[in-house]
Amino acid sequence: MNHKIKPRSWYFLFTALAGSLIFYLVILFPFRETLAVNPEVMVEIGILSGVNRVSISGEKELKIISKDKTVNFSAGDYSVTAVEDGLKIGKKNFTSRVEIISSGYLKVNRRGYRGSLILIKKSKNRFTVVNRVELEQYLYGVMKPEISPNWPEETLKAQAVISRTYALKNLTKHTGDGFNLCNRVHCQVYAGLSGESVLTNQAVDATRGEILIYDGEPINAFFHSTCGGCTDKPSNVWGSANDPEYLEGVKCKFCEDDPRYYWEHSLSKRRIAAVLKKKGYPIDEVEKLEIDKRGNGGRVSKLRIIDGKGKKHIILANQFRIFFNPENQRSTFVEMKIYSDAYQFKGKGWGHGVGLCQWGARGMGLKGHDYKEILKYYYPGTKLKRVD
Ligand SMILES: [Zn+2]
Ligand SMILES: [Zn+2]
């Protein structure tokens, strides 16, 4: 047998190689940038869990994709229910997981969303509704629930960066539920199209892809409404084991414009005993409530309760605040006084006090600081990084 390549084959090989090279240089090379760009980061947000019926509507044609088929529905309203072996949309039956896409906005129970919807049947007659959306478009829908669009542009940009950082840091928070993040305070309040405004969307666009990192990792971008004079570290507030450098806490003289900066609240000894008992503390009677440990700048970290039998109980002040309704017991930056059988709390600020102070970020924005300075101030030692 002759294993030699004949001259004619050489000719073909050469032509093929030259052809490929020309194709790459002329056709693909101008687009190499586009080809190298990663696809958009998509996030999946749980918007309804454990429901047995929802209404889905589309302003344009809907494409319903399931494992075994794709069906087009004309624009309109459709009811979704869980049935024996899957989901029923309008009059058609589908498998237990479907994705609904459309070139227009989709609505779930009349609330509009960008991106697509994924319906996942979870039990005999319950299902979960997930909104699959680009990260940047998800951020559009979390801004207005968190911050007023009328606040300074640089403050809005700082909020956009921390909301993005928070989202990327917490993508596995709801893995077990079948999505990345929920739409409630537990993750970040996400309201879809109704959470958007022109000004907050602009702040998201202006900081596109930017997150805060420390040691090469996205930071834990905690934030709260008003610190009341200084921010605190996680160990003082939640009793956590370590405090990263960027959450050690800073002084803040920028948040005094908050009209709710000062607050007062009273709790009777009887109510304190009743609520703590309900929360599992073996307390029948409160003899004394005292400050056990202070955190940054005099914020209260721990409270000490002496019960009717003279026994001592220690409780984190932030936990105490949550037990007694954080709408009233607004912060841990408090002084206490006893009046007969009730304690009066005189406090400053609102929220847990860790990380960025939103009213402070507003104050810094009004004073002309840009969003990079605001972020650097509240999260010292961190760097801005663009992730595409
Ligand atoms: Zn959540
Ligand atoms: Zn502040």
CSV table of N, CA and C and ligand atoms in Angstrom, one decimal, residues 173-174 179 181-188, ligand 1:
chain,number,residue,atom,x,y,z
A,173,LYS,N,-27.9,31.4,48.4
A,173,LYS,CA,-28.8,31.4,49.7
A,173,LYS,C,-30.0,30.6,49.6
A,174,HIS,N,-30.6,30.4,48.4
A,174,HIS,CA,-31.8,29.6,48.2
A,174,HIS,C,-31.7,28.4,47.3
A,179,PHE,N,-33.9,28.4,43.5
A,179,PHE,CA,-33.6,29.7,42.9
A,179,PHE,C,-32.4,30.3,43.6
A,181,LEU,N,-32.1,33.9,44.9
A,181,LEU,CA,-32.4,34.8,45.9
A,181,LEU,C,-34.0,35.0,46.0
A,182,CYS,N,-34.5,35.3,47.2
A,182,CYS,CA,-35.9,35.5,47.3
A,182,CYS,C,-36.2,37.0,47.1
A,183,ASN,N,-37.4,37.4,47.1
A,183,ASN,CA,-37.8,38.8,46.8
A,183,ASN,C,-38.1,39.6,48.0
A,184,ARG,N,-37.8,39.0,49.2
A,184,ARG,CA,-38.1,39.7,50.4
A,184,ARG,C,-36.9,40.3,51.2
A,185,VAL,N,-37.1,40.9,52.3
A,185,VAL,CA,-36.1,41.5,53.1
A,185,VAL,C,-35.0,40.5,53.4
A,186,HIS,N,-35.3,39.2,53.6
A,186,HIS,CA,-34.4,38.2,53.8
A,186,HIS,C,-33.2,38.2,52.9
A,187,CYS,N,-33.5,38.5,51.6
A,187,CYS,CA,-32.4,38.7,50.6
A,187,CYS,C,-32.3,40.2,50.3
A,188,GLN,N,-33.1,40.6,49.3
A,188,GLN,CA,-33.2,42.1,49.1
A,188,GLN,C,-34.7,42.2,48.5
B,1,ZN,ZN,-34.0,35.2,50.8
